[in-house]
Short mmCIF file of C-alpha atoms in Angstrom, two decimals:
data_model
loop_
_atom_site.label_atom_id
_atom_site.label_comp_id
_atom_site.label_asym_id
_atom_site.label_seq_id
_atom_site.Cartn_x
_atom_site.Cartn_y
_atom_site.Cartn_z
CA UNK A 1 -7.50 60.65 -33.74
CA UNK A 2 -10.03 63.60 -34.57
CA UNK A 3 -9.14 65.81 -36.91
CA UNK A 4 -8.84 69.56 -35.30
CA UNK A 5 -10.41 72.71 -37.09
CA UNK A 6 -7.88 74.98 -38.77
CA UNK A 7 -9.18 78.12 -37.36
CA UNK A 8 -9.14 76.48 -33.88
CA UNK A 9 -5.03 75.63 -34.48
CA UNK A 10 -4.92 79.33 -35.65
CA UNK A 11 -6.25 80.91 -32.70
CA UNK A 12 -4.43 78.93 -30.19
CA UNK A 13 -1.11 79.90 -32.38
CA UNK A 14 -2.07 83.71 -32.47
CA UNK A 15 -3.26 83.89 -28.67
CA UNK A 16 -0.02 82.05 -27.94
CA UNK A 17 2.47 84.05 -29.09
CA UNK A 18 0.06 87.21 -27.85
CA UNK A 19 0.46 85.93 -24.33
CA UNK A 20 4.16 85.62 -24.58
CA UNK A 21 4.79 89.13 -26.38
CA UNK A 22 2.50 91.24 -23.67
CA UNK A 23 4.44 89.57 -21.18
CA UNK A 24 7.41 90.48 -22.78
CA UNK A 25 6.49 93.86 -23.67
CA UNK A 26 4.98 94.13 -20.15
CA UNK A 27 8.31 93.96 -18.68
CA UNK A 28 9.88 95.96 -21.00
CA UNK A 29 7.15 98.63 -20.19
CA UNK A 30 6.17 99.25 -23.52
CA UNK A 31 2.22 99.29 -25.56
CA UNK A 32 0.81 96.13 -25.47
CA UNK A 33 -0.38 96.90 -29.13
CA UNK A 34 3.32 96.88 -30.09
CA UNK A 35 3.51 93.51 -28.74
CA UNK A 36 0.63 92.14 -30.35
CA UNK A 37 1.95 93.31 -34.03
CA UNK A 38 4.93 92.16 -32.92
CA UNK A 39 3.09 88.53 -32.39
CA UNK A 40 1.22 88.78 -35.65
CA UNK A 41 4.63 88.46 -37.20
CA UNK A 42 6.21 85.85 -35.85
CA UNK A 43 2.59 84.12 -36.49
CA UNK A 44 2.68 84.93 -40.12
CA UNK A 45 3.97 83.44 -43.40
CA UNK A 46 6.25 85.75 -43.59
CA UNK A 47 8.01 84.43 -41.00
CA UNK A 48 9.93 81.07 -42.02
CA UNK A 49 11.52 80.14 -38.54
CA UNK A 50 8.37 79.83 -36.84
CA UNK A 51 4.72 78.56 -36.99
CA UNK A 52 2.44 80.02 -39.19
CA UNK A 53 -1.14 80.84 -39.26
CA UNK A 54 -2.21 78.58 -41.69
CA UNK A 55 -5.88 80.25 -43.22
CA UNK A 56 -5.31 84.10 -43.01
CA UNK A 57 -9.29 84.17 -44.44
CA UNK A 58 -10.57 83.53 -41.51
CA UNK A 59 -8.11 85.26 -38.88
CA UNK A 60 -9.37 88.62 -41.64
CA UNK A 61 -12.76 87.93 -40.19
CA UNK A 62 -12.26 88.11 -36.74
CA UNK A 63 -10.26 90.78 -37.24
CA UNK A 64 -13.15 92.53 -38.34
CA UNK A 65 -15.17 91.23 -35.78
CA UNK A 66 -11.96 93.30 -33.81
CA UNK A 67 -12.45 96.42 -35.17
CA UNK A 68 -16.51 95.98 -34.30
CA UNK A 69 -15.60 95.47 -30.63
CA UNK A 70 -12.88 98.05 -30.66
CA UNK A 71 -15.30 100.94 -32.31
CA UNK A 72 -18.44 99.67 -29.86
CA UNK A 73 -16.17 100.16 -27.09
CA UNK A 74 -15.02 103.35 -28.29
CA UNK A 75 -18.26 104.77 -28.64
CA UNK A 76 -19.61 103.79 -24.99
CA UNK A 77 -16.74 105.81 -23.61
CA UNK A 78 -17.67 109.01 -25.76
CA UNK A 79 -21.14 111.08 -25.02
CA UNK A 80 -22.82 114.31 -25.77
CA UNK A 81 -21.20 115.08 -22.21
CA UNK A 82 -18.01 114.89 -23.10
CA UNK A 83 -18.06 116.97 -26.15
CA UNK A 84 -19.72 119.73 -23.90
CA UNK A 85 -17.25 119.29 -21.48
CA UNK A 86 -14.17 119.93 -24.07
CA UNK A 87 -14.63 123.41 -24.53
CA UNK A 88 -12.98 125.51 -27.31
CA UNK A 89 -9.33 125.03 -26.84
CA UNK A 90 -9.79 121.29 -27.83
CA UNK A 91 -12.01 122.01 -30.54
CA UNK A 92 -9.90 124.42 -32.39
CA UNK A 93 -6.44 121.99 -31.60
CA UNK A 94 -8.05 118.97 -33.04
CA UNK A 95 -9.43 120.81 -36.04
CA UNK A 96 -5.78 122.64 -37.04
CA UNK A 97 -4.02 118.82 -36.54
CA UNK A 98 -6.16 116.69 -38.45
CA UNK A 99 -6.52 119.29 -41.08
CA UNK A 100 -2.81 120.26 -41.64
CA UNK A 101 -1.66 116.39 -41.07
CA UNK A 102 -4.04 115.18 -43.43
CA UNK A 103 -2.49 117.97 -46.17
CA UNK A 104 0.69 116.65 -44.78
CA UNK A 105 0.14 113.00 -45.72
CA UNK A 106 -1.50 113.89 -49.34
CA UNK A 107 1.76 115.87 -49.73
CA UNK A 108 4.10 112.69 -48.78
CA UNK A 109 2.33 110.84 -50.75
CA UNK A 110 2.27 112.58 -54.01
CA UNK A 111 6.02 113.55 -53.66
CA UNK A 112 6.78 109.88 -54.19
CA UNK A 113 4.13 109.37 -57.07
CA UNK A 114 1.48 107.71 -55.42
CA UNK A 115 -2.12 107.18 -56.63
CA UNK A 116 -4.81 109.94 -55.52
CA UNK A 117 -6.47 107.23 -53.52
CA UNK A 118 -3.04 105.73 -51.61
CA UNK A 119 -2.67 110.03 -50.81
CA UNK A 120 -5.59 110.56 -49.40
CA UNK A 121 -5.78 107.46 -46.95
CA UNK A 122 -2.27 108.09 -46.03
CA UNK A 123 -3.25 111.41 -44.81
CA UNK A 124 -6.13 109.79 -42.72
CA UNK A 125 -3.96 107.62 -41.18
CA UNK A 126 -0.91 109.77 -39.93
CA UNK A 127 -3.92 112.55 -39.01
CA UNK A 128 -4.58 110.56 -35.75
CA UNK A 129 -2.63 110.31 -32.44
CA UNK A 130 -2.98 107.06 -31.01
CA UNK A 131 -5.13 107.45 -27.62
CA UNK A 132 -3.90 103.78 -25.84
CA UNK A 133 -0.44 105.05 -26.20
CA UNK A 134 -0.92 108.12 -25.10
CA UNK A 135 -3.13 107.01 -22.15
CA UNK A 136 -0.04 104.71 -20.96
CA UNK A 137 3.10 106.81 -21.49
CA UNK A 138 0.71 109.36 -19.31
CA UNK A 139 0.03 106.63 -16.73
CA UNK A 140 3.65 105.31 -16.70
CA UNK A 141 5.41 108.28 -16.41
CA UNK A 142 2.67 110.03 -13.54
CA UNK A 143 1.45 112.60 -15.79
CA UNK A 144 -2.31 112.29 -15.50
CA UNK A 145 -2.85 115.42 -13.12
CA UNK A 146 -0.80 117.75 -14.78
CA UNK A 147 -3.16 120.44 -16.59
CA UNK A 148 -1.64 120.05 -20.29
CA UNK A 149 -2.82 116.14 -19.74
CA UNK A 150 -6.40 117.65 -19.71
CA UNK A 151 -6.01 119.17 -22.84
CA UNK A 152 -4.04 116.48 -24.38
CA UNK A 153 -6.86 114.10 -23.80
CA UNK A 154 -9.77 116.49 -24.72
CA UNK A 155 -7.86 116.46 -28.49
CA UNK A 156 -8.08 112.61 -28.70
CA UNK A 157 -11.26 112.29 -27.67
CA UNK A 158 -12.39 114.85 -30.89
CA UNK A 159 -9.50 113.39 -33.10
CA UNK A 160 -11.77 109.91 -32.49
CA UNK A 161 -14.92 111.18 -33.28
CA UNK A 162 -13.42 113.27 -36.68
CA UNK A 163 -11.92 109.80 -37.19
CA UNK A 164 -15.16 108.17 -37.69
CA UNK A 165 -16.42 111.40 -39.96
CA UNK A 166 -12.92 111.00 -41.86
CA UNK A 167 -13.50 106.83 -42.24
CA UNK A 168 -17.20 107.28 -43.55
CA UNK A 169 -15.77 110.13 -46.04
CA UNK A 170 -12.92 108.35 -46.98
CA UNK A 171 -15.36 105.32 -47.79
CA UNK A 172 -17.82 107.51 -50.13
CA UNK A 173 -14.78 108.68 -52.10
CA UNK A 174 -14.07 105.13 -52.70
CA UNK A 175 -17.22 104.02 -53.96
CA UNK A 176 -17.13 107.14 -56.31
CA UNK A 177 -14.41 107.49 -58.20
CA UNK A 178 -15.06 110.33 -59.89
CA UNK A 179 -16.48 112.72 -56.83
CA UNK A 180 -19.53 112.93 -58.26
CA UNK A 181 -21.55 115.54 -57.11
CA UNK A 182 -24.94 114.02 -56.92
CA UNK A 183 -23.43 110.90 -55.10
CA UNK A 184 -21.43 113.09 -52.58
CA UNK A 185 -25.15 114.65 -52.06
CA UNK A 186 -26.91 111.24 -51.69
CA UNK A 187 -23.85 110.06 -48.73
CA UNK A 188 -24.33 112.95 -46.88
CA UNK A 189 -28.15 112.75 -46.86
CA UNK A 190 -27.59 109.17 -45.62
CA UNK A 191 -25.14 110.45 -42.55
CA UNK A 192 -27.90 113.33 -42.01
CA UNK A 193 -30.30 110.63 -42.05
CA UNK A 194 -28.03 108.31 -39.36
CA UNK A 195 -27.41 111.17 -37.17
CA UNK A 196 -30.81 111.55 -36.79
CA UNK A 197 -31.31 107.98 -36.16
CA UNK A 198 -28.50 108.32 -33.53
CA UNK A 199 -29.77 111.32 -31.80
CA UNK A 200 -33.18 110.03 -31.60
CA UNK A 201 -32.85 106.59 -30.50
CA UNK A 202 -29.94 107.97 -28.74
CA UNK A 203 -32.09 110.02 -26.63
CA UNK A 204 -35.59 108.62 -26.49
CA UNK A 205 -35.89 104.64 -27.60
CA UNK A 206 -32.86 102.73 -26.29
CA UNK A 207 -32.91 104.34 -22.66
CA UNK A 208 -36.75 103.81 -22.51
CA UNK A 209 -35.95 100.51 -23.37
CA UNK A 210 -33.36 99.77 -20.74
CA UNK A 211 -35.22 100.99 -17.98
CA UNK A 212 -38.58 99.72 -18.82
CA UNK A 213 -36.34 96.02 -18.90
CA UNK A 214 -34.01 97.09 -15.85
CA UNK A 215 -35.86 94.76 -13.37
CA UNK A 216 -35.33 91.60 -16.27
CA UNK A 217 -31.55 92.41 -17.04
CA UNK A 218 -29.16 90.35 -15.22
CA UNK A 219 -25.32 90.31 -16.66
CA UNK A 220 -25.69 88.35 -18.98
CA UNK A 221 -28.71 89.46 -20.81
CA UNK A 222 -27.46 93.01 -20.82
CA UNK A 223 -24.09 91.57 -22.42
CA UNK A 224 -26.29 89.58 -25.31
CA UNK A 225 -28.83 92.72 -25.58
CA UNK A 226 -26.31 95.26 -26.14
CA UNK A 227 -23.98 93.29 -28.73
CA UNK A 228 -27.04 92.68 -30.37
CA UNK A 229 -28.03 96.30 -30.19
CA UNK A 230 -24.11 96.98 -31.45
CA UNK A 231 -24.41 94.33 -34.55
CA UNK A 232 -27.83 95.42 -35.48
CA UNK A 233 -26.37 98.56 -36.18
CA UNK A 234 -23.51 97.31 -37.80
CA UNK A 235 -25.74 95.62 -40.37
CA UNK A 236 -28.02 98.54 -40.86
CA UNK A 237 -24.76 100.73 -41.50
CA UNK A 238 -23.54 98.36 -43.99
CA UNK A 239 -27.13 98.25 -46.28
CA UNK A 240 -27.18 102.45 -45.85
CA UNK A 241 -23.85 102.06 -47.41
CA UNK A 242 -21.45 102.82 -44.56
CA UNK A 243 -18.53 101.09 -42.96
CA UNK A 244 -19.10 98.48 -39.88
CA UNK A 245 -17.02 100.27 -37.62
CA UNK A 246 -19.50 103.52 -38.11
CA UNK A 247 -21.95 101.47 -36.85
CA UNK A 248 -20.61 99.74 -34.38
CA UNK A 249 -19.22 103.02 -33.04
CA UNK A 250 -22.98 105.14 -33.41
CA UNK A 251 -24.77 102.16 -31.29
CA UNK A 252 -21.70 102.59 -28.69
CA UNK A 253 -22.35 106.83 -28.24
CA UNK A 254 -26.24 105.40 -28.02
CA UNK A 255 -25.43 102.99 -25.00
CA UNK A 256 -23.32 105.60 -23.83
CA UNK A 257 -26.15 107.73 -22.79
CA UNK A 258 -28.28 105.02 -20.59
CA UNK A 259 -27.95 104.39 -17.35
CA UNK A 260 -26.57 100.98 -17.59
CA UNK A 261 -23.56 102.92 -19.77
CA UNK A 262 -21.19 101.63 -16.94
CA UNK A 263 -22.28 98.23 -17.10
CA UNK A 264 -21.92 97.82 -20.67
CA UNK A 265 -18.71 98.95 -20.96
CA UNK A 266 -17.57 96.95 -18.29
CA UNK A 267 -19.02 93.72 -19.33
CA UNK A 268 -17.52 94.18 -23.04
CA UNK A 269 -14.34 95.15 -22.26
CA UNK A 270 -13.40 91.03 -22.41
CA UNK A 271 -14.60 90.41 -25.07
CA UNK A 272 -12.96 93.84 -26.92
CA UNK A 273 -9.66 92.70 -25.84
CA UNK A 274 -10.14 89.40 -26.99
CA UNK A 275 -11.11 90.61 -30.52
CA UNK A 276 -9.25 93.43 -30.59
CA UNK A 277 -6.08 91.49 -29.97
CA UNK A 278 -6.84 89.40 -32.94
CA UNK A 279 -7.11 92.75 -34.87
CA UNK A 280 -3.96 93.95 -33.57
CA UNK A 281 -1.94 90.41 -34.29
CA UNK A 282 -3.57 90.56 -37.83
CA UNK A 283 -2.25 93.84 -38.19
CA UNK A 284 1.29 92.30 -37.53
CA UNK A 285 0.86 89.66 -40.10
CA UNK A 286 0.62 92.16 -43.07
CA UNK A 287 4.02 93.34 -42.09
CA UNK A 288 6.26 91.72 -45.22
CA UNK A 289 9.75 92.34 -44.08
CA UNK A 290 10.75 92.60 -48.07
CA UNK A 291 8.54 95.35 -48.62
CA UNK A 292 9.72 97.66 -46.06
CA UNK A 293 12.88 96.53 -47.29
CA UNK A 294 12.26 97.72 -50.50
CA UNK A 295 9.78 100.96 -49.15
CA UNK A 296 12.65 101.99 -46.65
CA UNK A 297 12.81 105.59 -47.85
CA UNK A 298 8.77 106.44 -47.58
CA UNK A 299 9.29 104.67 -44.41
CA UNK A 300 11.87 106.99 -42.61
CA UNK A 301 10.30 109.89 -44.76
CA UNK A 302 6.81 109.17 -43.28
CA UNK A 303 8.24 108.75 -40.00
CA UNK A 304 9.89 111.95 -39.81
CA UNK A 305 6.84 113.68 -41.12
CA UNK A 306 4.80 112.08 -38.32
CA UNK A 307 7.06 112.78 -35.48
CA UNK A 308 7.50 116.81 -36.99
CA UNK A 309 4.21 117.40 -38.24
CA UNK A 310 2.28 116.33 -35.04
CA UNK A 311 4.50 118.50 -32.84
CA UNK A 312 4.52 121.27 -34.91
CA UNK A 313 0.64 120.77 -36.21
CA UNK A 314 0.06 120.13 -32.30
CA UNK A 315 1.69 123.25 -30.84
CA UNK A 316 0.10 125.15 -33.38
CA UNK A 317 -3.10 124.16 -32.75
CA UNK A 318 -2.76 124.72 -29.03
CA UNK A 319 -1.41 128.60 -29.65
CA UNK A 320 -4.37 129.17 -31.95
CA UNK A 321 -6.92 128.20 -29.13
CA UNK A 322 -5.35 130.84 -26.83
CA UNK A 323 -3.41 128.59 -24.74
CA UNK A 324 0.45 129.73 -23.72
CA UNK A 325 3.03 128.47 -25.98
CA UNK A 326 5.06 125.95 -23.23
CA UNK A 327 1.09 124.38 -22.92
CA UNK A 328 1.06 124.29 -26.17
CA UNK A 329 4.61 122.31 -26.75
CA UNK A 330 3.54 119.79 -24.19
CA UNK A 331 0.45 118.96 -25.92
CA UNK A 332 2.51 119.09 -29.48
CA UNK A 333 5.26 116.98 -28.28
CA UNK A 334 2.54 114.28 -26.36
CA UNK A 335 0.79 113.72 -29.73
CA UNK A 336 3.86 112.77 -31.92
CA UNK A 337 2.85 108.94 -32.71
CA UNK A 338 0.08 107.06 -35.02
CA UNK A 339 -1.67 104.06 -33.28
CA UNK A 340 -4.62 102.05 -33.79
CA UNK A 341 -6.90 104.46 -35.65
CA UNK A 342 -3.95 104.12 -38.51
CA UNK A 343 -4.68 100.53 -38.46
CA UNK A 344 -8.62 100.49 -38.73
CA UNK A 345 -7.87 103.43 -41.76
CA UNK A 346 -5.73 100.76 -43.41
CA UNK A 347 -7.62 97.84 -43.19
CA UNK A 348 -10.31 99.55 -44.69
CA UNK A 349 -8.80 100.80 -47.99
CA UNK A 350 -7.68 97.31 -48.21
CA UNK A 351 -11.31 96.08 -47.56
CA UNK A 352 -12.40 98.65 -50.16
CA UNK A 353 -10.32 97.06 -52.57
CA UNK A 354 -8.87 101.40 -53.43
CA UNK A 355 -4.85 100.91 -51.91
CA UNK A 356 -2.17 99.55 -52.80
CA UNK A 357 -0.58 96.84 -51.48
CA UNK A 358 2.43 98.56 -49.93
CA UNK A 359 0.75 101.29 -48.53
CA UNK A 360 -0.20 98.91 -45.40
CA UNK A 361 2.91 97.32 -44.09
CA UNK A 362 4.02 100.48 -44.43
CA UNK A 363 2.29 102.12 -42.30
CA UNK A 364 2.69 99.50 -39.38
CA UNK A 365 5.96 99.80 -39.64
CA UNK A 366 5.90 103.58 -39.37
CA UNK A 367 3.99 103.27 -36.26
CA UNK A 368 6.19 100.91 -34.92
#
């Protein structure tokens, strides 16, 4: 009898019990990211009654892999269009929330004596609505046409792209300690220098590229030519000293802006969902039901100031953009929730080796 990989027993576990929660939560009409965190603990050794991933190292590195695909595919659906397109209104709203929820979490955070470093990546993560959950409560309950929807969706679109400037800040205050001055100089000469790179390429190279090889590029080799594209990126990102997802996520906005944008996007979105429900069931497996035990209080406390802050934060930032205050409720009330962008946060202050333990779990189950 041959002897079967561990990581191959793992993945068939995890996609398993994936299959059976989206069904699940399919019928019971709720986010299908739910139901994969859901499946990531019943899958993990925290959970004694049923099988268990057995090498959590490896299921960490496709989950990485996850958050590559999930960034990439962000990216191709954002363009210099679409930030012309969101006017003012959306600008300032986005702006006032991320701001004033960041303060928020810092505030939290200190209140129960946490480090600086657990503060300030608690604030990141409760700054950011979650935009698949949004997307299908909109869907679900037929609100897509209403105007306030417009609005609503403008805001996520920015909160995403602040998301990435928050991730790549939050990453040069871990590598420096001490807020150096001459090292906060030194990252933000290397952003200057990638948003260059990205507005360059963006424009000029990569479409030249594609069309000059349109008459070559079947399906396939535009699926293998772009993730190579993405993962290039991804490795130049990590020597310059940035995260993976920042890359993955600049050579997305790139491919965003070539004609075969479309394409792309709809030839990844497989292999995104596939990787990005690993992600999503890894998240699930950090979820120690002793620890939010023993966390309970920051739990409900966090909770609460998610749930009040956004709506508040949200209708406030709606009113100061000049929009009419039952607009502005609507848009408050639509962004009360924390999703994936919590989750990517997370796992990187735990990749950065800068949180605590606790601070993880407890933010899945706060989203939850």
């Amino acid at each position: 009898m041959s002897h079967l990989p561990t990581l191959i027993a793992d993945l068939a576990l995890i996609l398993i019990c994936a299959g059976v929660m989206t069904l699940l939560f399919k019928k019971l009409k709720q986010p299908l990211v739910l139901g994969y965190v859901v499946a990531g603990f019943l899958a993990s050794p925290h959970m004694p009654f049923t099988p268990s991933v057995m090498d959590t190292a490896n299921i960490k590195i496709w989950a990485d892999i996850g958050v590559i695909f999930l960034l990439f595919a962000l990216g191709l659906e954002f363009s210099f269009k679409k930030i012309v397109k969101v006017g003012g209104s959306a600008v300032i709203a986005a702006c006032t929330i991320i701001f004033c929820m960041i303060l928020l979490g810092i505030g939290v955070g200190m209140s129960f004596g946490w480090h600086r470093m657990d503060c300030l990546f608690l604030g990141g993560m409760i700054a950011m609505s979650s935009t698949t959950i949004i997307y299908k409560a909109f869907d679900d309950l037929g609100l897509r046409k209403k105007q306030f929807t417009g609005l609503v969706l403008s805001i996520l679109i920015l909160e995403d792209i602040l998301a990435i400037v928050l991730m790549v800040m939050l990453s040069t205050m871990a590598a420096s300690h001490n807020f150096e001055g001459s090292e906060m100089l030194g990252s933000i000469a290397k952003l200057v220098f990638f948003l260059i790179l990205w507005f360059v390429v963006g424009i000029y190279l990569i479409p030249l590229l594609l069309r000059r090889a349109r008459k070559l590029m079947s399906e396939e080799t535009l699926l293998i030519t772009s993730l190579a594209l993405c993962f290039g990126m991804v490795v130049l990102a990590s020597h310059t000293g940035f995260s993976a997802a920042f890359g993955a996520f600049i050579m997305g906005s790139i491919l965003a802006e070539t004609i075969e944008a479309e394409s792309i996007e709809r030839l990844v979105k497989p292999v995104k969902d596939l990787f990005g429900a690993i992600f999503f069931v890894s998240v699930g497996m950090m979820v120690d039901p002793e620890m939010i035990i023993r966390y309970a209080l920051p739990i409900f406390v966090i909770t609460v100031a998610v749930i009040l802050g956004q709506a508040v934060f949200g209708t406030l930032g709606v009113i100061l953009s000049g929009k009419p205050l039952k607009t502005a409720m609507q848009c408050g009330f639509s962004l009360t929730q924390i999703g994936e962008f919590a989750f990517i946060i997370a796992s990187l202050g735990v990749s950065l080796q800068v949180t605590s333990d606790f601070l993880y779990p407890i933010v899945v189950a706060v989203s939850v």
